[in-house]
């Protein structure tokens, strides 16, 4: 069994260098098994997903792989290479400010009309036809005669590859973060397989991210079919895995996440062997209960609340130090939140302007 | 007659410095005349609007001003002060990448319900009530207990001031650009007053910019009233003036634009005197015919098409030089567009990645 | 006893805001005791020194202070406020690239001539005259009719304050770093007082940094006097304290460093009470044996060597992951160093270009 | 006659992409004729030199070339590709802040000792031996077992190529600039050949730039030989050509500068044909009379003085607009200089912090 490597072009830099992605493909030995697409590092500083793909590739060499697998580490070369001082400025296009993970294509298809036209097809043929429609829509976008933006070219090239898969995993990290999963509400059972303690359940709407780009058209198709009495089901599963903090490579931790992914792939029949998920408590939160807290004032920040550990309302979140105010009551203040929560991530820097997003926290957390 | 200056707080920087806006207010000597709000430099590199406000203030000292006027130059101190190399990195928040001119509040009001509740009021009272609703909605947003982002705080503070005016002007520039105006379709007659040769006619929808934030609620209110048979009219006029290129101060040119603004204010009765608009050809284009052209490949760019001068389909737009390709046919290529157009602005740098927005052009241009 | 606060102007930002430093002064209750100058946060991301000054100020309220103390937290407002993505881009001027800690003035005095002119003065008068010369040289520089750079203005303003003190402490941090001290070779006994395990012994030459700016002229004066047979001694002690990692505020750890500083001040007679230094092993290294290691190739980095812990030659320093090379021997490689060392700091990001400074390490370390 | 292209590696980016330079070599048809090295775009925004190399290559196809010619356009791929907003952040390494044109190697050779060892060689052999020493010193630097910085690797790779030539031209531009030449004092006659109106005469000392790296060792060798009575002469000529403004490609203007270079190469016998220099007034200034003027305060800047046109003492240099000060005398101020000068370049942005370098001007200008 061997991964076949290819180089997929996604752009060209000012001085002429091609931007290319390393893509590894493994042909499944079965037929009718789900195919898989996994990408990592679309945000330039979120490098740990590369280590997870590395560990997953090494693991897969010891399993019988039935479905096709496509792996795209280092999926945003321009973002990865964009340094600013000692850190990677890889969250948005440095020219336009557009978030690299909000560049995916909204096909803007009239799925009702499409379904009316293709309703006579059996499920397998319908799926194949819809997949082709999505991929062709991506290709048409890339061939727009007025051109496409740098970020859109890259994203839609990735998206065209992802549309060919039944399972799509997008590996990210937070800034300073505990592990958490973005999981569609309809697919919440899947959250039991990954080695991830906290899950955000997201609705079926497209905001520009890869996971949404992958599953929302299929969810819509399923709804349209259901309205005609046909139980097609949502044919594509897509998740964003947030694997801890950015600017961190930890191979041992990457192995644990690779094993969680393997457990999910085993559950889905992508590999022949049974791989049990890690035994752990898993909790969930609805996206609408996921809250951002913006700093009420500026200052130096001592982050007190640990990510991944429940925090009671009124308990200390941060200390804010204002050394321009020594001698007043404002030199040191402690900030807390009005609700019980689990802090999931916090800002990466220890100084903030007023309004900087300090923490994201889950509220109304429940056991999954 | 004297401008009264105040300092409006919009934030606080990490090291503790307050971010404040200089706001100049002139009390109108009449009553029932339209009030005016003008801001400049929301994008940090787009400085010429400050010079226009300067010239306008000097001019106004020689006129009888009837309506209240509020002027906010230097409206984005964080953006103006954010240098990166020898230029200003002032188009988006350096932390989040969010465009400073997409941060205004979508009130998300149910205007039908609001109107039903207030329909009994006469026009003047209705306008006053609606204005209060908009301003209070801004204040409520700023007081959100989970905080607001740095950019949103600044934008909504500006917006609350703008909602108090009947006429809102947002002074911007393009990167390398000729003068052009963003004007609501319903208000196209206004384009005859400014000293601006090209006008984009925009629809009545909110995309986050100041002009839209100012007029869209009022347009919606007018539509709702009209549906009940009441001819209220759109009570607020709002325009974005793009006054040439960024990173440029030209006091003589600023005087010309100040005179154009004065002509519009005269037409609206804000000043007692008649000021004729500049005699010039003015052209328009629908926003849907305003096209972006993204570079089909990377390279060094010689910009050939002049902004503000019509360009025939097939005529040279740019030369692209690729010095990694000397000896091949690709070392120098000339790029053209498939449609007749008027180039309005082009990218500021002379080298581009594949996909960089090279030009924005008006197509299907007509005389206004 | 109370700190007196003042605001010292160091510049003005493009949009007009003044740049000011908060300066806290405490008048000593004795006479003839050394005076002290402490600044923090000259590099924008190195915030922990502010917390140390905070703890030191709180401690000092319980001691009898004999010498004058001047404290300047937040010493580089432009650098502290300069964000780029989620981190602070505060190491160099964003316009020029010049390191904020290489902007101090080289007085370029002919100290031999100066001494010849002033040799008749007794020690106290000589010291006072030399101090005046240094401060006046700073003032003359600031008043240069061709202007001075933004960074130089700030640095020389700080320097003029520092020249008035007998003890100068500049509080910095490394990127990811253990605590270490820059200490002049002639003053190595001082290293026994701070709560810092590793000390770099630096020669008597000026490279642009504050500590050198403070002590080198005095060391030179002492040498010149010694050459004439006069044993003046080096009248100014100056140290740079590197207090762990950047982008971190830790108030408990700051208290430990404040106590170390207090122990040194006690030893020097600045406070009346005896404060014992922390009992700990302290090690030293000559600056010429402090080595930078630049990454031999590009890749994702797992930092294996812990800062502050000795590392044998040949032991693993980092893993370099190259996911564009899976299937070859280059996908994962372990890098080690040819000499025994103590890693003191490493790069802040987990991905590096070829040539990025990965680690700084002390070699030929000895017990102090 | 054909240029032979090769790709010279200079580094590797974080995501694995090689950094390579396109190098074009033309073998001279004669023997004993000077060899030439020309590079462009070491500062990322200074792109016009690429166009000049393009025009020069096209011209050379019509001449008989006697000496070897090496051409390196796009000499700093990382810098060229580093965008920040709509401009190129290519003046310094974005990680370290080090100016890309201050990274060349100071060989730190003991040239007296070297000469003593090689004095018996005849001139041709001596030159060959010294050249080898310089190239080997570069190679040794690149092979340092502790690694070298990203910028140093690139610079020293360029330098090793340049050391193989008798004539070295480094093509730069200013920010907003007229054309000017950096020319060693001993070689001032050369300034008569280029199509450049203003020349800075620079002394024989190394500050890190390419031109100095190329000629200073040879000037020193000539001085050492002269001290022993041997008239060797300075065997290497090196110049930095500043070809107008950055972020500009102008092919017609590039042709004029290519013709100027050709005139110099003709004069030096690199081509067989006579090419006359452009007939024009040329002026000079000693480097010590080249003055930087830093903005005395912050504000918006209207640049009044035209680059390349003499300006009398006291005449208007810039207007500084301070819209936070309307109503005071400080709202608009005009700044002038105390000496007659020729403004050579000014800052690229129209807003400045206090201390920003506004203009560089030549004073005490003389006809060459």
mmCIF file of N, CA and C in Angstrom, chain A residues 3 5 22 24 41 47 50-51 53-54 57-58 61 73-74 80-81 83-89 91-92 175-176 246-252 300-302 319 321 323-326 331-332 347-353, chain C residues 3 5 22 24 41 47 50-51 53-54 57-58 61 73-74 80-81 83-89 91-92 175-176 246-252 300-302 319 321 323-326 331-332 347-353:
data_model
loop_
_atom_site.group_PDB
_atom_site.id
_atom_site.type_symbol
_atom_site.label_atom_id
_atom_site.label_comp_id
_atom_site.label_asym_id
_atom_site.label_seq_id
_atom_site.Cartn_x
_atom_site.Cartn_y
_atom_site.Cartn_z
ATOM 1 N N UNK A 3 0.981 5.669 -0.641
ATOM 2 C CA UNK A 3 0.386 6.952 -0.978
ATOM 3 C C UNK A 3 1.004 7.447 -2.279
ATOM 4 N N UNK A 5 1.765 10.664 -4.427
ATOM 5 C CA UNK A 5 1.860 12.107 -4.219
ATOM 6 C C UNK A 5 1.697 12.856 -5.524
ATOM 7 N N UNK A 22 1.002 19.802 -1.780
ATOM 8 C CA UNK A 22 1.316 18.376 -1.829
ATOM 9 C C UNK A 22 0.034 17.597 -1.513
ATOM 10 N N UNK A 24 -1.639 13.762 -1.186
ATOM 11 C CA UNK A 24 -1.345 12.320 -1.087
ATOM 12 C C UNK A 24 -2.639 11.549 -1.254
ATOM 13 N N UNK A 41 -3.980 23.063 7.924
ATOM 14 C CA UNK A 41 -3.138 24.260 7.867
ATOM 15 C C UNK A 41 -3.648 25.326 6.892
ATOM 16 N N UNK A 47 -0.556 24.727 12.619
ATOM 17 C CA UNK A 47 0.295 23.720 11.981
ATOM 18 C C UNK A 47 0.078 22.296 12.485
ATOM 19 N N UNK A 50 -0.901 19.179 10.367
ATOM 20 C CA UNK A 50 0.105 18.489 9.554
ATOM 21 C C UNK A 50 0.678 17.298 10.303
ATOM 22 N N UNK A 51 0.936 17.483 11.585
ATOM 23 C CA UNK A 51 1.472 16.385 12.399
ATOM 24 C C UNK A 51 0.437 15.272 12.546
ATOM 25 N N UNK A 53 -1.906 14.545 10.286
ATOM 26 C CA UNK A 53 -1.905 13.820 9.003
ATOM 27 C C UNK A 53 -0.684 12.898 8.929
ATOM 28 N N UNK A 54 0.433 13.380 9.400
ATOM 29 C CA UNK A 54 1.647 12.530 9.421
ATOM 30 C C UNK A 54 1.407 11.261 10.223
ATOM 31 N N UNK A 57 -1.083 8.945 8.452
ATOM 32 C CA UNK A 57 -0.478 8.231 7.320
ATOM 33 C C UNK A 57 0.346 7.049 7.820
ATOM 34 N N UNK A 58 1.099 7.283 8.882
ATOM 35 C CA UNK A 58 1.898 6.186 9.438
ATOM 36 C C UNK A 58 0.998 5.078 9.980
ATOM 37 N N UNK A 61 -0.722 2.768 7.314
ATOM 38 C CA UNK A 61 0.130 1.746 6.690
ATOM 39 C C UNK A 61 -0.055 0.376 7.334
ATOM 40 N N UNK A 73 -1.935 18.122 3.453
ATOM 41 C CA UNK A 73 -1.309 18.948 4.497
ATOM 42 C C UNK A 73 -0.868 20.268 3.866
ATOM 43 N N UNK A 74 -0.445 21.221 4.673
ATOM 44 C CA UNK A 74 0.157 22.464 4.170
ATOM 45 C C UNK A 74 -0.716 23.119 3.107
ATOM 46 N N UNK A 80 1.031 30.061 5.203
ATOM 47 C CA UNK A 80 2.034 29.438 6.079
ATOM 48 C C UNK A 80 3.341 30.220 6.038
ATOM 49 N N UNK A 81 3.682 30.701 4.856
ATOM 50 C CA UNK A 81 4.971 31.380 4.684
ATOM 51 C C UNK A 81 4.944 32.851 5.070
ATOM 52 N N UNK A 83 5.197 35.457 7.389
ATOM 53 C CA UNK A 83 5.631 35.782 8.745
ATOM 54 C C UNK A 83 5.527 37.281 8.974
ATOM 55 N N UNK A 84 5.251 37.620 10.215
ATOM 56 C CA UNK A 84 5.258 39.021 10.614
ATOM 57 C C UNK A 84 5.870 39.034 11.999
ATOM 58 N N UNK A 85 7.106 39.496 12.090
ATOM 59 C CA UNK A 85 7.824 39.281 13.333
ATOM 60 C C UNK A 85 7.995 37.793 13.547
ATOM 61 N N UNK A 86 7.947 37.393 14.815
ATOM 62 C CA UNK A 86 8.281 36.007 15.132
ATOM 63 C C UNK A 86 7.101 35.049 15.005
ATOM 64 N N UNK A 87 5.983 35.519 14.462
ATOM 65 C CA UNK A 87 4.827 34.640 14.335
ATOM 66 C C UNK A 87 4.334 34.598 12.884
ATOM 67 N N UNK A 88 3.414 33.698 12.645
ATOM 68 C CA UNK A 88 2.861 33.514 11.314
ATOM 69 C C UNK A 88 1.579 34.336 11.195
ATOM 70 N N UNK A 89 1.515 35.180 10.175
ATOM 71 C CA UNK A 89 0.326 36.012 9.953
ATOM 72 C C UNK A 89 -0.569 35.288 8.958
ATOM 73 N N UNK A 91 -3.901 34.049 9.153
ATOM 74 C CA UNK A 91 -5.342 33.905 9.321
ATOM 75 C C UNK A 91 -6.129 34.529 8.166
ATOM 76 N N UNK A 92 -5.519 35.565 7.571
ATOM 77 C CA UNK A 92 -6.224 36.242 6.470
ATOM 78 C C UNK A 92 -5.222 36.628 5.390
ATOM 79 N N UNK A 175 -6.365 29.803 18.791
ATOM 80 C CA UNK A 175 -5.157 30.543 19.161
ATOM 81 C C UNK A 175 -4.480 29.875 20.381
ATOM 82 N N UNK A 176 -5.037 30.062 21.582
ATOM 83 C CA UNK A 176 -4.655 29.281 22.762
ATOM 84 C C UNK A 176 -5.912 28.530 23.132
ATOM 85 N N UNK A 246 -2.473 27.067 18.205
ATOM 86 C CA UNK A 246 -1.652 27.341 17.019
ATOM 87 C C UNK A 246 -0.177 27.414 17.406
ATOM 88 N N UNK A 247 0.685 27.493 16.417
ATOM 89 C CA UNK A 247 2.142 27.632 16.623
ATOM 90 C C UNK A 247 2.677 26.531 17.541
ATOM 91 N N UNK A 248 2.197 25.338 17.366
ATOM 92 C CA UNK A 248 2.615 24.223 18.198
ATOM 93 C C UNK A 248 2.632 22.956 17.361
ATOM 94 N N UNK A 249 3.737 22.219 17.407
ATOM 95 C CA UNK A 249 3.822 20.863 16.848
ATOM 96 C C UNK A 249 4.114 19.937 18.020
ATOM 97 N N UNK A 250 3.243 18.939 18.209
ATOM 98 C CA UNK A 250 3.433 17.961 19.277
ATOM 99 C C UNK A 250 3.081 16.598 18.686
ATOM 100 N N UNK A 251 4.099 15.814 18.403
ATOM 101 C CA UNK A 251 3.874 14.562 17.669
ATOM 102 C C UNK A 251 3.107 13.541 18.506
ATOM 103 N N UNK A 252 3.343 13.520 19.805
ATOM 104 C CA UNK A 252 2.631 12.554 20.655
ATOM 105 C C UNK A 252 1.137 12.890 20.702
ATOM 106 N N UNK A 300 -2.729 44.974 29.907
ATOM 107 C CA UNK A 300 -1.929 43.753 29.908
ATOM 108 C C UNK A 300 -2.790 42.669 30.559
ATOM 109 N N UNK A 301 -2.759 41.462 30.004
ATOM 110 C CA UNK A 301 -3.701 40.421 30.417
ATOM 111 C C UNK A 301 -2.992 39.226 31.053
ATOM 112 N N UNK A 302 -3.400 38.910 32.267
ATOM 113 C CA UNK A 302 -3.026 37.622 32.836
ATOM 114 C C UNK A 302 -4.225 36.694 32.666
ATOM 115 N N UNK A 319 -6.912 38.823 34.777
ATOM 116 C CA UNK A 319 -6.483 40.076 35.407
ATOM 117 C C UNK A 319 -6.090 41.052 34.314
ATOM 118 N N UNK A 321 -3.978 44.446 33.827
ATOM 119 C CA UNK A 321 -3.003 45.312 34.484
ATOM 120 C C UNK A 321 -2.853 46.591 33.675
ATOM 121 N N UNK A 323 -0.562 49.719 33.915
ATOM 122 C CA UNK A 323 0.527 50.393 34.606
ATOM 123 C C UNK A 323 0.559 51.899 34.364
ATOM 124 N N UNK A 324 -0.344 52.408 33.508
ATOM 125 C CA UNK A 324 -0.490 53.863 33.417
ATOM 126 C C UNK A 324 -1.405 54.375 34.533
ATOM 127 N N UNK A 325 -1.908 53.476 35.393
ATOM 128 C CA UNK A 325 -2.889 53.863 36.410
ATOM 129 C C UNK A 325 -2.456 53.483 37.819
ATOM 130 N N UNK A 326 -1.177 53.252 38.059
ATOM 131 C CA UNK A 326 -0.746 52.910 39.408
ATOM 132 C C UNK A 326 -1.144 54.032 40.358
ATOM 133 N N UNK A 331 -5.432 50.102 38.535
ATOM 134 C CA UNK A 331 -4.162 49.520 38.121
ATOM 135 C C UNK A 331 -4.287 48.010 37.890
ATOM 136 N N UNK A 332 -5.067 47.357 38.702
ATOM 137 C CA UNK A 332 -5.267 45.913 38.503
ATOM 138 C C UNK A 332 -6.735 45.601 38.716
ATOM 139 N N UNK A 347 -7.299 34.676 23.472
ATOM 140 C CA UNK A 347 -6.433 35.443 22.583
ATOM 141 C C UNK A 347 -4.982 35.016 22.796
ATOM 142 N N UNK A 348 -4.183 35.168 21.773
ATOM 143 C CA UNK A 348 -2.807 34.675 21.844
ATOM 144 C C UNK A 348 -1.843 35.654 22.513
ATOM 145 N N UNK A 349 -2.160 36.927 22.477
ATOM 146 C CA UNK A 349 -1.243 37.933 23.007
ATOM 147 C C UNK A 349 -1.632 38.318 24.429
ATOM 148 N N UNK A 350 -0.659 38.789 25.185
ATOM 149 C CA UNK A 350 -0.902 39.184 26.572
ATOM 150 C C UNK A 350 -1.161 40.672 26.742
ATOM 151 N N UNK A 351 -1.421 41.367 25.643
ATOM 152 C CA UNK A 351 -1.906 42.741 25.780
ATOM 153 C C UNK A 351 -3.024 42.936 24.781
ATOM 154 N N UNK A 352 -4.014 43.714 25.161
ATOM 155 C CA UNK A 352 -5.199 43.866 24.309
ATOM 156 C C UNK A 352 -5.647 45.315 24.231
ATOM 157 N N UNK A 353 -6.147 45.663 23.061
ATOM 158 C CA UNK A 353 -6.904 46.892 22.924
ATOM 159 C C UNK A 353 -8.297 46.667 23.537
ATOM 160 N N UNK C 3 4.535 57.446 45.148
ATOM 161 C CA UNK C 3 5.097 57.644 43.820
ATOM 162 C C UNK C 3 4.438 58.856 43.185
ATOM 163 N N UNK C 5 3.585 60.601 39.756
ATOM 164 C CA UNK C 5 3.463 60.229 38.361
ATOM 165 C C UNK C 5 3.581 61.445 37.457
ATOM 166 N N UNK C 22 4.219 56.888 30.980
ATOM 167 C CA UNK C 22 3.941 57.110 32.405
ATOM 168 C C UNK C 22 5.243 56.912 33.184
ATOM 169 N N UNK C 24 6.992 57.086 36.986
ATOM 170 C CA UNK C 24 6.734 57.149 38.435
ATOM 171 C C UNK C 24 8.046 57.430 39.158
ATOM 172 N N UNK C 41 9.351 47.004 28.822
ATOM 173 C CA UNK C 41 8.481 46.868 27.637
ATOM 174 C C UNK C 41 8.950 47.707 26.445
ATOM 175 N N UNK C 47 5.997 42.035 27.803
ATOM 176 C CA UNK C 47 5.149 42.766 28.742
ATOM 177 C C UNK C 47 5.401 42.448 30.209
ATOM 178 N N UNK C 50 6.396 44.933 33.020
ATOM 179 C CA UNK C 50 5.398 45.815 33.628
ATOM 180 C C UNK C 50 4.856 45.214 34.918
ATOM 181 N N UNK C 51 4.623 43.901 34.875
ATOM 182 C CA UNK C 51 4.128 43.220 36.073
ATOM 183 C C UNK C 51 5.186 43.234 37.173
ATOM 184 N N UNK C 53 7.482 45.601 37.585
ATOM 185 C CA UNK C 53 7.475 46.959 38.154
ATOM 186 C C UNK C 53 6.282 47.120 39.092
ATOM 187 N N UNK C 54 5.137 46.577 38.700
ATOM 188 C CA UNK C 54 3.954 46.632 39.561
ATOM 189 C C UNK C 54 4.242 46.001 40.922
ATOM 190 N N UNK C 57 6.745 48.077 42.937
ATOM 191 C CA UNK C 57 6.131 49.277 43.528
ATOM 192 C C UNK C 57 5.343 48.897 44.782
ATOM 193 N N UNK C 58 4.599 47.809 44.697
ATOM 194 C CA UNK C 58 3.835 47.379 45.869
ATOM 195 C C UNK C 58 4.772 46.989 47.019
ATOM 196 N N UNK C 61 6.467 49.943 48.948
ATOM 197 C CA UNK C 61 5.624 50.677 49.901
ATOM 198 C C UNK C 61 5.856 50.212 51.336
ATOM 199 N N UNK C 73 7.307 51.958 33.211
ATOM 200 C CA UNK C 73 6.677 50.824 32.544
ATOM 201 C C UNK C 73 6.177 51.280 31.169
ATOM 202 N N UNK C 74 5.783 50.352 30.330
ATOM 203 C CA UNK C 74 5.138 50.670 29.035
ATOM 204 C C UNK C 74 5.983 51.666 28.244
ATOM 205 N N UNK C 80 4.144 48.703 21.647
ATOM 206 C CA UNK C 80 3.177 47.891 22.395
ATOM 207 C C UNK C 80 1.852 47.817 21.646
ATOM 208 N N UNK C 81 1.471 48.919 21.028
ATOM 209 C CA UNK C 81 0.163 48.976 20.360
ATOM 210 C C UNK C 81 0.172 48.423 18.942
ATOM 211 N N UNK C 83 -0.068 45.796 16.652
ATOM 212 C CA UNK C 83 -0.478 44.409 16.512
ATOM 213 C C UNK C 83 -0.384 43.999 15.047
ATOM 214 N N UNK C 84 -0.103 42.740 14.841
ATOM 215 C CA UNK C 84 -0.135 42.171 13.499
ATOM 216 C C UNK C 84 -0.716 40.783 13.669
ATOM 217 N N UNK C 85 -1.969 40.600 13.243
ATOM 218 C CA UNK C 85 -2.662 39.379 13.625
ATOM 219 C C UNK C 85 -2.782 39.347 15.138
ATOM 220 N N UNK C 86 -2.691 38.157 15.693
ATOM 221 C CA UNK C 86 -2.991 37.995 17.114
ATOM 222 C C UNK C 86 -1.797 38.254 18.030
ATOM 223 N N UNK C 87 -0.707 38.755 17.456
ATOM 224 C CA UNK C 87 0.464 39.010 18.291
ATOM 225 C C UNK C 87 0.916 40.456 18.148
ATOM 226 N N UNK C 88 1.841 40.830 18.990
ATOM 227 C CA UNK C 88 2.380 42.182 18.995
ATOM 228 C C UNK C 88 3.636 42.213 18.133
ATOM 229 N N UNK C 89 3.661 43.137 17.182
ATOM 230 C CA UNK C 89 4.833 43.272 16.303
ATOM 231 C C UNK C 89 5.728 44.363 16.875
ATOM 232 N N UNK C 91 9.071 44.393 18.043
ATOM 233 C CA UNK C 91 10.520 44.271 18.177
ATOM 234 C C UNK C 91 11.263 45.352 17.417
ATOM 235 N N UNK C 92 10.642 45.816 16.322
ATOM 236 C CA UNK C 92 11.310 46.835 15.507
ATOM 237 C C UNK C 92 10.283 47.844 15.020
ATOM 238 N N UNK C 175 11.834 35.403 23.383
ATOM 239 C CA UNK C 175 10.612 34.931 22.704
ATOM 240 C C UNK C 175 9.991 33.775 23.520
ATOM 241 N N UNK C 176 10.569 32.580 23.475
ATOM 242 C CA UNK C 176 10.227 31.503 24.415
ATOM 243 C C UNK C 176 11.513 31.249 25.164
ATOM 244 N N UNK C 246 7.985 36.235 26.103
ATOM 245 C CA UNK C 246 7.141 37.368 25.709
ATOM 246 C C UNK C 246 5.668 36.956 25.709
ATOM 247 N N UNK C 247 4.784 37.887 25.536
ATOM 248 C CA UNK C 247 3.327 37.663 25.469
ATOM 249 C C UNK C 247 2.834 36.865 26.677
ATOM 250 N N UNK C 248 3.345 37.190 27.830
ATOM 251 C CA UNK C 248 2.961 36.495 29.047
ATOM 252 C C UNK C 248 2.946 37.479 30.198
ATOM 253 N N UNK C 249 1.845 37.494 30.955
ATOM 254 C CA UNK C 249 1.791 38.206 32.234
ATOM 255 C C UNK C 249 1.547 37.151 33.308
ATOM 256 N N UNK C 250 2.431 37.116 34.295
ATOM 257 C CA UNK C 250 2.296 36.150 35.397
ATOM 258 C C UNK C 250 2.661 36.913 36.670
ATOM 259 N N UNK C 251 1.646 37.277 37.433
ATOM 260 C CA UNK C 251 1.887 38.158 38.581
ATOM 261 C C UNK C 251 2.681 37.468 39.679
ATOM 262 N N UNK C 252 2.478 36.161 39.866
ATOM 263 C CA UNK C 252 3.224 35.458 40.906
ATOM 264 C C UNK C 252 4.706 35.407 40.553
ATOM 265 N N UNK C 300 8.155 22.448 9.751
ATOM 266 C CA UNK C 300 7.390 22.581 10.976
ATOM 267 C C UNK C 300 8.285 22.093 12.110
ATOM 268 N N UNK C 301 8.239 22.786 13.244
ATOM 269 C CA UNK C 301 9.221 22.529 14.299
ATOM 270 C C UNK C 301 8.560 22.024 15.577
ATOM 271 N N UNK C 302 8.993 20.862 16.035
ATOM 272 C CA UNK C 302 8.656 20.441 17.396
ATOM 273 C C UNK C 302 9.877 20.755 18.262
ATOM 274 N N UNK C 319 12.549 18.435 16.350
ATOM 275 C CA UNK C 319 12.111 17.656 15.193
ATOM 276 C C UNK C 319 11.671 18.624 14.109
ATOM 277 N N UNK C 321 9.503 18.657 10.714
ATOM 278 C CA UNK C 321 8.529 17.874 9.945
ATOM 279 C C UNK C 321 8.341 18.527 8.591
ATOM 280 N N UNK C 323 6.001 17.873 5.551
ATOM 281 C CA UNK C 323 4.906 17.076 4.997
ATOM 282 C C UNK C 323 4.838 17.127 3.471
ATOM 283 N N UNK C 324 5.707 17.939 2.864
ATOM 284 C CA UNK C 324 5.826 17.846 1.402
ATOM 285 C C UNK C 324 6.758 16.697 1.015
ATOM 286 N N UNK C 325 7.280 15.975 1.991
ATOM 287 C CA UNK C 325 8.291 14.935 1.714
ATOM 288 C C UNK C 325 7.910 13.576 2.267
ATOM 289 N N UNK C 326 6.627 13.341 2.564
ATOM 290 C CA UNK C 326 6.235 12.027 3.081
ATOM 291 C C UNK C 326 6.624 10.959 2.072
ATOM 292 N N UNK C 331 10.952 13.336 5.639
ATOM 293 C CA UNK C 331 9.675 13.795 6.205
ATOM 294 C C UNK C 331 9.822 14.212 7.666
ATOM 295 N N UNK C 332 10.651 13.487 8.401
ATOM 296 C CA UNK C 332 10.872 13.860 9.795
ATOM 297 C C UNK C 332 12.351 13.715 10.104
ATOM 298 N N UNK C 347 12.780 30.172 19.071
ATOM 299 C CA UNK C 347 11.879 30.944 18.212
ATOM 300 C C UNK C 347 10.446 30.761 18.685
ATOM 301 N N UNK C 348 9.612 31.743 18.438
ATOM 302 C CA UNK C 348 8.251 31.704 18.970
ATOM 303 C C UNK C 348 7.287 30.915 18.096
ATOM 304 N N UNK C 349 7.576 30.797 16.823
ATOM 305 C CA UNK C 349 6.650 30.120 15.913
ATOM 306 C C UNK C 349 7.070 28.669 15.694
ATOM 307 N N UNK C 350 6.094 27.834 15.345
ATOM 308 C CA UNK C 350 6.366 26.413 15.117
ATOM 309 C C UNK C 350 6.597 26.082 13.651
ATOM 310 N N UNK C 351 6.824 27.084 12.834
ATOM 311 C CA UNK C 351 7.286 26.796 11.475
ATOM 312 C C UNK C 351 8.379 27.791 11.136
ATOM 313 N N UNK C 352 9.356 27.325 10.382
ATOM 314 C CA UNK C 352 10.523 28.183 10.114
ATOM 315 C C UNK C 352 10.947 28.090 8.656
ATOM 316 N N UNK C 353 11.405 29.231 8.159
ATOM 317 C CA UNK C 353 12.142 29.238 6.908
ATOM 318 C C UNK C 353 13.553 28.683 7.169
#
